N, CA, C and O atoms as a DFTB+ gen file, in Angstrom:
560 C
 N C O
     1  1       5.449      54.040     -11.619
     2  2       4.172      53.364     -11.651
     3  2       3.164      54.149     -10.820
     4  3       3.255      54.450      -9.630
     5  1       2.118      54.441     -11.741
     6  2       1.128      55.285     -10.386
     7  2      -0.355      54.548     -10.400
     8  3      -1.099      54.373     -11.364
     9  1      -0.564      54.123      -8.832
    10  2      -1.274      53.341      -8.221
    11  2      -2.318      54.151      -7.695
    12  3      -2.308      54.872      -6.698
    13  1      -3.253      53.914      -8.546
    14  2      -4.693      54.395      -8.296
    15  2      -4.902      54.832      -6.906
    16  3      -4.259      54.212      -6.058
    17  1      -5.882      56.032      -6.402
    18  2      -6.168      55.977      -4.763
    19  2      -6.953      55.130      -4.607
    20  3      -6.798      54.624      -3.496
    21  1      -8.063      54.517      -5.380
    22  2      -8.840      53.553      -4.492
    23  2      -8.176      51.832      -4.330
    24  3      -8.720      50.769      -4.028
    25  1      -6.871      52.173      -4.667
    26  2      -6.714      50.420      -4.004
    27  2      -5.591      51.162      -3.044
    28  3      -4.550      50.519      -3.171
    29  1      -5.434      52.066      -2.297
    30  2      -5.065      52.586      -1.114
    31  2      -5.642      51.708       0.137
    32  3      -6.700      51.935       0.724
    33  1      -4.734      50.671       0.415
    34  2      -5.421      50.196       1.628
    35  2      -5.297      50.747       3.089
    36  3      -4.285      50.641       3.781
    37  1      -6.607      51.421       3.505
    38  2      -6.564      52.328       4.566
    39  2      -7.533      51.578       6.008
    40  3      -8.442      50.749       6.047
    41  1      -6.814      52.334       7.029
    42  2      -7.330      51.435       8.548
    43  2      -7.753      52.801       8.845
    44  3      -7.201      53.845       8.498
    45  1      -9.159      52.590       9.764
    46  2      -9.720      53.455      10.657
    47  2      -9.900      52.864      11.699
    48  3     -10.344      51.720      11.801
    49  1      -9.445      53.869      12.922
    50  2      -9.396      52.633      14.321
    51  2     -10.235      53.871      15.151
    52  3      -9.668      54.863      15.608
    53  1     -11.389      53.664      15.229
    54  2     -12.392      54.454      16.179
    55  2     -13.607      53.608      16.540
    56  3     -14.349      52.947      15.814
    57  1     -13.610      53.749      17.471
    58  2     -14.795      53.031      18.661
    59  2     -16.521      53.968      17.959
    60  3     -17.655      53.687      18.349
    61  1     -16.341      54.523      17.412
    62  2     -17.897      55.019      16.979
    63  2     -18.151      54.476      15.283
    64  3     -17.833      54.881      14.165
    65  1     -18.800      53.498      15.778
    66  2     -18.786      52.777      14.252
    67  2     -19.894      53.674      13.431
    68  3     -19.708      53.694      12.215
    69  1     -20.669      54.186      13.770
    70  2     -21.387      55.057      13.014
    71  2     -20.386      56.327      12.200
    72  3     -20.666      56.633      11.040
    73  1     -19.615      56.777      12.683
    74  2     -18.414      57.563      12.100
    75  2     -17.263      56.796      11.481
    76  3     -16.410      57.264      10.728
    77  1     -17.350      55.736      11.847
    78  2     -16.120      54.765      10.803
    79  2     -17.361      54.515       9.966
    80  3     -16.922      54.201       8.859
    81  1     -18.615      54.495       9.930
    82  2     -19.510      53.699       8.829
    83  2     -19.379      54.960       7.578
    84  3     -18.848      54.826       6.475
    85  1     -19.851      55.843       7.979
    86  2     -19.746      57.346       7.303
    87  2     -18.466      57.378       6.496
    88  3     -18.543      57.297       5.270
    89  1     -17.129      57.505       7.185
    90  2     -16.168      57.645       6.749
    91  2     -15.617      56.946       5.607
    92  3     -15.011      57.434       4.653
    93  1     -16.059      55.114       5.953
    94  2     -15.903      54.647       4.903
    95  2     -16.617      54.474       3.440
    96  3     -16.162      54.177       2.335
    97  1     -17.991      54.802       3.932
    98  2     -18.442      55.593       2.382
    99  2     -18.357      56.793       1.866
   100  3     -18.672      57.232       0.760
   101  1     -17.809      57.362       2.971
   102  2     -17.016      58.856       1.931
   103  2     -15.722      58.363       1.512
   104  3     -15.354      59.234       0.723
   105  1     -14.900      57.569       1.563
   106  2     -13.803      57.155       0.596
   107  2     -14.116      56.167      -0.131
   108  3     -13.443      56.113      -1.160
   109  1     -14.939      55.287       0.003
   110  2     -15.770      54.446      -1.693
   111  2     -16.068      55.723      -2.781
   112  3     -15.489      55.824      -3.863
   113  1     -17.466      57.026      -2.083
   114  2     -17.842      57.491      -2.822
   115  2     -16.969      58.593      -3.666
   116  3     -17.097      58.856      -4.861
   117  1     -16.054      59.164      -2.736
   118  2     -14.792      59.690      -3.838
   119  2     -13.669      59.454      -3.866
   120  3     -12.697      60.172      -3.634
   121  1     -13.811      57.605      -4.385
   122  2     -13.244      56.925      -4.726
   123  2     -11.533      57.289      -4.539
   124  3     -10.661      57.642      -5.333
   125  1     -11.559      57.015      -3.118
   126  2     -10.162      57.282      -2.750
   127  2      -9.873      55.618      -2.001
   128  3      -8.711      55.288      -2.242
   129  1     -10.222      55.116      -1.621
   130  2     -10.004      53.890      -1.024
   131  2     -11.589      52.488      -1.062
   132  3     -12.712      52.434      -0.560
   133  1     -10.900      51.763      -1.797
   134  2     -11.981      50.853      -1.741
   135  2     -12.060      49.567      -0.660
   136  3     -13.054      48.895      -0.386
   137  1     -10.188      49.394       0.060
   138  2      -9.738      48.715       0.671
   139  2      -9.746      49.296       2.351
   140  3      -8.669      49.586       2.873
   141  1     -10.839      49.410       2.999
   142  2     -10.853      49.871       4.080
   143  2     -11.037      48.800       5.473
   144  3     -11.833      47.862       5.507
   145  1     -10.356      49.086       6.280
   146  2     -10.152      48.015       7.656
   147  2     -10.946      49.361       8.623
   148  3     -10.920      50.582       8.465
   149  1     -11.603      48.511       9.621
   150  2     -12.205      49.130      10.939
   151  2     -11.796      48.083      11.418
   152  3     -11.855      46.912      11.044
   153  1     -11.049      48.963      12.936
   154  2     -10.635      48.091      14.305
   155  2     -11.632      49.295      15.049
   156  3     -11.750      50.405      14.530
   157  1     -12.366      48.902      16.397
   158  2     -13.154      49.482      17.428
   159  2     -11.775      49.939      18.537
   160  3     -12.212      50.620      19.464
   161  1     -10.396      49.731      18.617
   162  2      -9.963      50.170      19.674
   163  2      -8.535      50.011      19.222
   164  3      -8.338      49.194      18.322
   165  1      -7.639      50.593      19.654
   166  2      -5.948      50.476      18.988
   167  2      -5.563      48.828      19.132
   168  3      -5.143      48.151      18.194
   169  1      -5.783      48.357      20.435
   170  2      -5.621      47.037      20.914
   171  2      -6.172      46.012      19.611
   172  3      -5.315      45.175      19.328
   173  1      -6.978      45.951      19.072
   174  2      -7.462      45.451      17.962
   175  2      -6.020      45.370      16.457
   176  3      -5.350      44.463      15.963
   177  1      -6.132      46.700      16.259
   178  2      -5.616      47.197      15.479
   179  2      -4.024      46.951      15.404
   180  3      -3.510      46.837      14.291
   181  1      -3.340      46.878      16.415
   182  2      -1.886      46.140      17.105
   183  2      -2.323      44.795      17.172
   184  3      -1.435      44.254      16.514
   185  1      -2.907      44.107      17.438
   186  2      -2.960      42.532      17.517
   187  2      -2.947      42.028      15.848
   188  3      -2.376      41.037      15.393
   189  1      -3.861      43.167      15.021
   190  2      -3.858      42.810      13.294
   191  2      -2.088      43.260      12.886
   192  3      -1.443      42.368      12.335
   193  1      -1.618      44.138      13.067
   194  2      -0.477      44.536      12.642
   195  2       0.595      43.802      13.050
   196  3       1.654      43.823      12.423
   197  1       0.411      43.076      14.155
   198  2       1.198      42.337      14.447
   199  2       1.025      40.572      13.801
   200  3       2.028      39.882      13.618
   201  1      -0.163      40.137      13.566
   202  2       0.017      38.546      13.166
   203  2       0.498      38.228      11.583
   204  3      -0.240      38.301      10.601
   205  1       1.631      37.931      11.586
   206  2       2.409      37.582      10.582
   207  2       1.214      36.966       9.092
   208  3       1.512      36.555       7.971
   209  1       0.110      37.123       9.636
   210  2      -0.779      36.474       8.649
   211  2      -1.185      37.519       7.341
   212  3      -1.495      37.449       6.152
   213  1      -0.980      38.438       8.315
   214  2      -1.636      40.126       7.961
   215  2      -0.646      40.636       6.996
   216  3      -0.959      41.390       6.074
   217  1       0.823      40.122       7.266
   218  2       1.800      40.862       6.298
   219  2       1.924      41.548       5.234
   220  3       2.639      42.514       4.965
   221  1       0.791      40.682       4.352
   222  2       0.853      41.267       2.659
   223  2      -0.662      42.172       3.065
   224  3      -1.303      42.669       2.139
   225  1      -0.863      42.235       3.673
   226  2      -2.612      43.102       3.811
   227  2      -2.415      44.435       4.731
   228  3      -3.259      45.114       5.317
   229  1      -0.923      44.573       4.643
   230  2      -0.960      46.178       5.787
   231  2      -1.660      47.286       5.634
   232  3      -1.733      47.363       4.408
   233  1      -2.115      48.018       5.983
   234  2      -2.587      49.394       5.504
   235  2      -1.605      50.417       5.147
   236  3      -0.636      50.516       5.901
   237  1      -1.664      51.063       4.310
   238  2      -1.146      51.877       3.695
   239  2      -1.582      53.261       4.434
   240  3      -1.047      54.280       3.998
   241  1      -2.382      53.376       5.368
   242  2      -2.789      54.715       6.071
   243  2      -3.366      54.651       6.956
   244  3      -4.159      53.710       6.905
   245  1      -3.411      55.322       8.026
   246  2      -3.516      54.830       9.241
   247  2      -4.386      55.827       9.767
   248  3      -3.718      56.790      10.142
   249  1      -6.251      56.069      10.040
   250  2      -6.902      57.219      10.859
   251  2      -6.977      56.700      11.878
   252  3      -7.304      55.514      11.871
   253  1      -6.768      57.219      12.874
   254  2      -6.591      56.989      14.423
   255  2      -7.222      58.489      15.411
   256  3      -6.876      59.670      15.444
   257  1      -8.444      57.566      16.223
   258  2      -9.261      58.269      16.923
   259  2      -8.264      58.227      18.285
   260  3      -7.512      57.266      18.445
   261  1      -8.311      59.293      19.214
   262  2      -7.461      59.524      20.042
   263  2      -8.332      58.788      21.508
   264  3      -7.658      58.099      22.275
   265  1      -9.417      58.944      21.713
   266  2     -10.422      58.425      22.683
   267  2     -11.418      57.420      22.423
   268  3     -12.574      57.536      22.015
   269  1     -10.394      55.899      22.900
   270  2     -11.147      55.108      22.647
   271  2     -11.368      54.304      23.877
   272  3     -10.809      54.593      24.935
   273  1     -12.355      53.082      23.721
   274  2     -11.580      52.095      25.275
   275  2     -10.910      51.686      24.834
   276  3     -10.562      51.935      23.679
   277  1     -10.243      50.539      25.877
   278  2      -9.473      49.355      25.483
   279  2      -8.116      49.993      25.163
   280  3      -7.541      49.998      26.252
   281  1      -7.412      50.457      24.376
   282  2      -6.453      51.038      23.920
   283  2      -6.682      52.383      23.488
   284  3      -7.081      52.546      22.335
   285  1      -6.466      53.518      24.338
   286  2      -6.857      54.427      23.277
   287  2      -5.737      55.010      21.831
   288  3      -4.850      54.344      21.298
   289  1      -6.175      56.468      21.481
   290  2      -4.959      56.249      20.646
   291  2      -3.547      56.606      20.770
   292  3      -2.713      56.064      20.045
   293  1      -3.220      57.494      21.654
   294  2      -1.929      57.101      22.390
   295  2      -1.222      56.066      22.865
   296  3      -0.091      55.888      22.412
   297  1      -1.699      55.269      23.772
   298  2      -1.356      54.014      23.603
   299  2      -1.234      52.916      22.688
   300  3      -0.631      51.864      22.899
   301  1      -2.196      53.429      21.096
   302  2      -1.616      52.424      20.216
   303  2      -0.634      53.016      19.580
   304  3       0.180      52.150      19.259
   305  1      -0.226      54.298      19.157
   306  2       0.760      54.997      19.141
   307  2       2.175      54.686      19.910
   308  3       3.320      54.579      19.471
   309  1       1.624      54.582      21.263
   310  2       3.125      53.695      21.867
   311  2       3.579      52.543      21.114
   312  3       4.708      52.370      20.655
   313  1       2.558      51.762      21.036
   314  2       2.925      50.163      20.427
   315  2       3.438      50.473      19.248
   316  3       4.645      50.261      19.129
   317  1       2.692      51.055      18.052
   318  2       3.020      51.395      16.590
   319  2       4.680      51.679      16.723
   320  3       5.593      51.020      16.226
   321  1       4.759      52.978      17.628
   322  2       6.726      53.268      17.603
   323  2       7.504      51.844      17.688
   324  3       8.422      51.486      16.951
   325  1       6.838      51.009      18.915
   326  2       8.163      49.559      19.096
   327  2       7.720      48.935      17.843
   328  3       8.859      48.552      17.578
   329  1       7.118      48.561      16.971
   330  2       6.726      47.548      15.963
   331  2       6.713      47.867      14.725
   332  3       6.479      46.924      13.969
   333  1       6.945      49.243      14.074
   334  2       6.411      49.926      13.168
   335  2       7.886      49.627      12.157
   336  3       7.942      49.871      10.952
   337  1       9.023      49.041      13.004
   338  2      10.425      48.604      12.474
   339  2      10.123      47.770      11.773
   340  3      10.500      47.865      10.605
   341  1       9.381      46.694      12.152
   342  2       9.163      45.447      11.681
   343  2       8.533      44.989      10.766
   344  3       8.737      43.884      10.264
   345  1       7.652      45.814      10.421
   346  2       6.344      45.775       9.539
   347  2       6.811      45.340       8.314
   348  3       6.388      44.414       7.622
   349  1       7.751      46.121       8.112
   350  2       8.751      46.312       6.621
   351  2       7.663      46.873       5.609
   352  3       7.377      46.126       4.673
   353  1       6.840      48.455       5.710
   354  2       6.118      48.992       5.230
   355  2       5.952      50.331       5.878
   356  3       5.358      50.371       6.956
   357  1       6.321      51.213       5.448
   358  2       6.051      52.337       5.622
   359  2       4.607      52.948       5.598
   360  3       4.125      53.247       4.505
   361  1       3.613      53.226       7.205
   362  2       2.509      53.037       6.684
   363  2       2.202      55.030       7.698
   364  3       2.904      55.579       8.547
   365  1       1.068      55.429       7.126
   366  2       1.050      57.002       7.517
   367  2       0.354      56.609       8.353
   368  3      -0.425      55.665       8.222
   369  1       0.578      57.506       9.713
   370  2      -0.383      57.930      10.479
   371  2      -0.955      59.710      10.428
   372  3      -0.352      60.760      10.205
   373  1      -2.682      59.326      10.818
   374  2      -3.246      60.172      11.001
   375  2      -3.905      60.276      11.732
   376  3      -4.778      59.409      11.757
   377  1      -3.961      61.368      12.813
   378  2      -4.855      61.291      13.920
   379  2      -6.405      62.035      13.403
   380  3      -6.454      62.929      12.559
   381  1      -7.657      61.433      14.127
   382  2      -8.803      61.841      13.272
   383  2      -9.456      62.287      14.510
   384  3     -10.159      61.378      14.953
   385  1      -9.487      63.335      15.227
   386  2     -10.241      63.396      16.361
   387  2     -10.882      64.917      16.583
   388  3     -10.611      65.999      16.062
   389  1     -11.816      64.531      17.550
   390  2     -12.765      65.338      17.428
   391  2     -12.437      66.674      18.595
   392  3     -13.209      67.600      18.843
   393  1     -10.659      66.377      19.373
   394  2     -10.245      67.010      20.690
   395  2     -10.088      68.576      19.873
   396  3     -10.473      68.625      18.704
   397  1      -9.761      69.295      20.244
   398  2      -9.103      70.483      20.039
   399  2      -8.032      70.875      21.310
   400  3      -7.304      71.845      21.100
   401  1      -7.928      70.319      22.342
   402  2      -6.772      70.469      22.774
   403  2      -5.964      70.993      22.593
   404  3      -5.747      70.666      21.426
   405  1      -5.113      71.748      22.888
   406  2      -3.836      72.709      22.537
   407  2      -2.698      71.149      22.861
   408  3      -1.669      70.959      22.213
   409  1      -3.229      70.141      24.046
   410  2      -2.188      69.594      24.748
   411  2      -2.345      68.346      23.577
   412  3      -1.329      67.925      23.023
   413  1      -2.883      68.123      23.445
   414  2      -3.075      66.831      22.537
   415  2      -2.573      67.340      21.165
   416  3      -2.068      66.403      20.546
   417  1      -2.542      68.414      20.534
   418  2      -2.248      68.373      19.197
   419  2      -0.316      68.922      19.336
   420  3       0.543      69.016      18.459
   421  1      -0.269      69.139      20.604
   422  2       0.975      69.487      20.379
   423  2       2.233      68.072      20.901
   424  3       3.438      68.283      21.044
   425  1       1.506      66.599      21.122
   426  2       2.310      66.056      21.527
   427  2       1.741      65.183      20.227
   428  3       2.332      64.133      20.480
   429  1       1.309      65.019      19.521
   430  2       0.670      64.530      18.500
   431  2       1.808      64.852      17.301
   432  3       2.200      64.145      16.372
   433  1       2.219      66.391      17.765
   434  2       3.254      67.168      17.032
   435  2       4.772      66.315      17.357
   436  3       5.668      66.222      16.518
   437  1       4.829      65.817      18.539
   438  2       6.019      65.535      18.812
   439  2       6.013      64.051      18.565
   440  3       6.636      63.442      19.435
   441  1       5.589      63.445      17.812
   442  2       5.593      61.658      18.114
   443  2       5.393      61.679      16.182
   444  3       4.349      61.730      15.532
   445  1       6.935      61.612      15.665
   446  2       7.396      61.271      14.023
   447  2       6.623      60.475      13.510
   448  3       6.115      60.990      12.514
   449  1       6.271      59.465      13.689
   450  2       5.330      58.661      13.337
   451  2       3.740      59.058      12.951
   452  3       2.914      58.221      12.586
   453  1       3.507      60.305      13.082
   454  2       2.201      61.295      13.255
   455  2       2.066      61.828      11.886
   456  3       2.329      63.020      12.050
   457  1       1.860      61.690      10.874
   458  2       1.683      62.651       9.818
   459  2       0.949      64.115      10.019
   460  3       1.382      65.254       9.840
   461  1      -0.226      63.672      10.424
   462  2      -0.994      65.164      10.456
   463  2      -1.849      64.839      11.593
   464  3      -2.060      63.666      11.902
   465  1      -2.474      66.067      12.389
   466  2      -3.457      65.849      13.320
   467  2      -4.736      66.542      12.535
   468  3      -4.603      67.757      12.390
   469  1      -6.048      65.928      11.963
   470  2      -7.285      66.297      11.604
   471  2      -8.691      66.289      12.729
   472  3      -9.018      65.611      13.703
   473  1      -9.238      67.376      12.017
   474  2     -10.031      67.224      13.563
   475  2     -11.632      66.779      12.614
   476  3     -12.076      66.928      11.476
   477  1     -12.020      66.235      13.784
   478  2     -13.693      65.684      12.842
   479  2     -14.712      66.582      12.728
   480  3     -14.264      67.541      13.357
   481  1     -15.719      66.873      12.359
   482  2     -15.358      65.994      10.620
   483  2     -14.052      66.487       9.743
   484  3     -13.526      67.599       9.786
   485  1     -13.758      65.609       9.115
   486  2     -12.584      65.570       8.373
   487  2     -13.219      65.954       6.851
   488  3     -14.100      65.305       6.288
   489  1     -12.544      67.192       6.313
   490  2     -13.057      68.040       5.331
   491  2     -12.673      67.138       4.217
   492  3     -11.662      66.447       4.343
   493  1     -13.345      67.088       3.209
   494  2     -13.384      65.839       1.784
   495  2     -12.230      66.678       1.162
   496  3     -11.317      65.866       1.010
   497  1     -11.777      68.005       0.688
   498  2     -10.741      68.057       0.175
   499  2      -9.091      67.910       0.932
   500  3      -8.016      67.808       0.340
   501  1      -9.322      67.939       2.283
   502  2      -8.284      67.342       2.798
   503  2      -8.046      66.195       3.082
   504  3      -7.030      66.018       3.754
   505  1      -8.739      65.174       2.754
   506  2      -9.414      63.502       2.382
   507  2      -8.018      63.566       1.281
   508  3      -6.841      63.238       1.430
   509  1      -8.952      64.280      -0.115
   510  2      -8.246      64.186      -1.009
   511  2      -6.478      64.453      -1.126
   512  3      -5.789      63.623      -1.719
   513  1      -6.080      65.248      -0.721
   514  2      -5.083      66.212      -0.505
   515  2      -4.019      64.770       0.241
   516  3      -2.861      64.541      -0.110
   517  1      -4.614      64.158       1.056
   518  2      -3.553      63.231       1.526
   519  2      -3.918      62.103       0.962
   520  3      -3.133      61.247       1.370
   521  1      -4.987      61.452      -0.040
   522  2      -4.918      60.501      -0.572
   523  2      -3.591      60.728      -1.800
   524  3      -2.700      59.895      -1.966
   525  1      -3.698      61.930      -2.515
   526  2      -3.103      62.107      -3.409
   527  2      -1.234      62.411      -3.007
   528  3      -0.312      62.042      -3.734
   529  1      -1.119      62.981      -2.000
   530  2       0.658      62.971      -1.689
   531  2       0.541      61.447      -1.197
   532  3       1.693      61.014      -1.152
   533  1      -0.151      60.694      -0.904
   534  2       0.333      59.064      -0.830
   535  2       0.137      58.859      -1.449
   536  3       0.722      57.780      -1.358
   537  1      -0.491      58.797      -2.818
   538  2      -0.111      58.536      -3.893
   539  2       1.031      58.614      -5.219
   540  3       1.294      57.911      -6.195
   541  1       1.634      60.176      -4.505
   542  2       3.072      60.201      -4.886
   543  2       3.875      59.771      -4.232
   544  3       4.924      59.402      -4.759
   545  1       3.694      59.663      -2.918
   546  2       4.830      58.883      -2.222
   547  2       5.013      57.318      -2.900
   548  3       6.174      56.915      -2.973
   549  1       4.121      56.578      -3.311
   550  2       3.851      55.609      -3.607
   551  2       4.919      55.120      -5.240
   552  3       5.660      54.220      -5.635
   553  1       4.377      56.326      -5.664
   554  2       5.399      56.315      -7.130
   555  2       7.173      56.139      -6.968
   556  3       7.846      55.455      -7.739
   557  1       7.656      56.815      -5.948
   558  2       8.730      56.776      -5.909
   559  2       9.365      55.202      -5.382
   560  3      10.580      55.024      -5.295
């Protein structure tokens, strides 16, 4: 069965809503996700993943800003590892940040739960490129 990218339900968890505003009309406009969640801080974003209400509404992909308040994204990264059992959904993470760090992309490297580290702006054919392998992942 192959499931369109725009009912890809995708979470962006960054504290600059002007760049989650952007972001999410660059995946309306090439129509890769029409189902998009903004949380302002990981803490947000773990309190949704966690209320049993949310169950059937998980995200299917996960952009995660590394410097936020409140939770940044390491620390929701901690939480995601203890809870991510439970979900009963296999959901991607992606880090979306603007660091270049040598230290940050290499522990980013070490935490499985990490799909890819992208740095901002996030280039529209590499948008595409991972809408579409979750979209084969999806088939299987």
């Amino acid at each position: 069965m192959i499931i369109p990218t725009s009912a890809v339900n995708t979470c962006i968890i960054d504290n600059n809503k002007i760049y989650a505003y952007g972001f999410k009309k660059l995946l309306s406009i090439k129509d890769l996700s029409n189902q998009v969640t903004h949380f302002d801080n990981g803490s947000e974003a773990i309190a949704h993943l966690r209320d049993p209400d949310n169950a059937q509404n998980l995200p299917d992909i996960i952009f995660l800003d590394l410097s936020m308040p409140v939770m940044d994204g390491w620390e929701f990264m901690k939480e995601f590892e203890e809870i991510k059992s439970q979900l009963g959904k296999k959901i991607s993470v992606y880090i979306l940040s603007s660091s270049i760090d040598s230290q940050d992309i290499d522990r980013a490297k070490n935490i499985p739960s990490i799909s890819d580290y992208i740095f901002k702006p996030v280039d529209v054919q590499r948008l595409q490129e991972i809408f579409k392998d979750l979209q084969g992942i999806a088939r299987q």
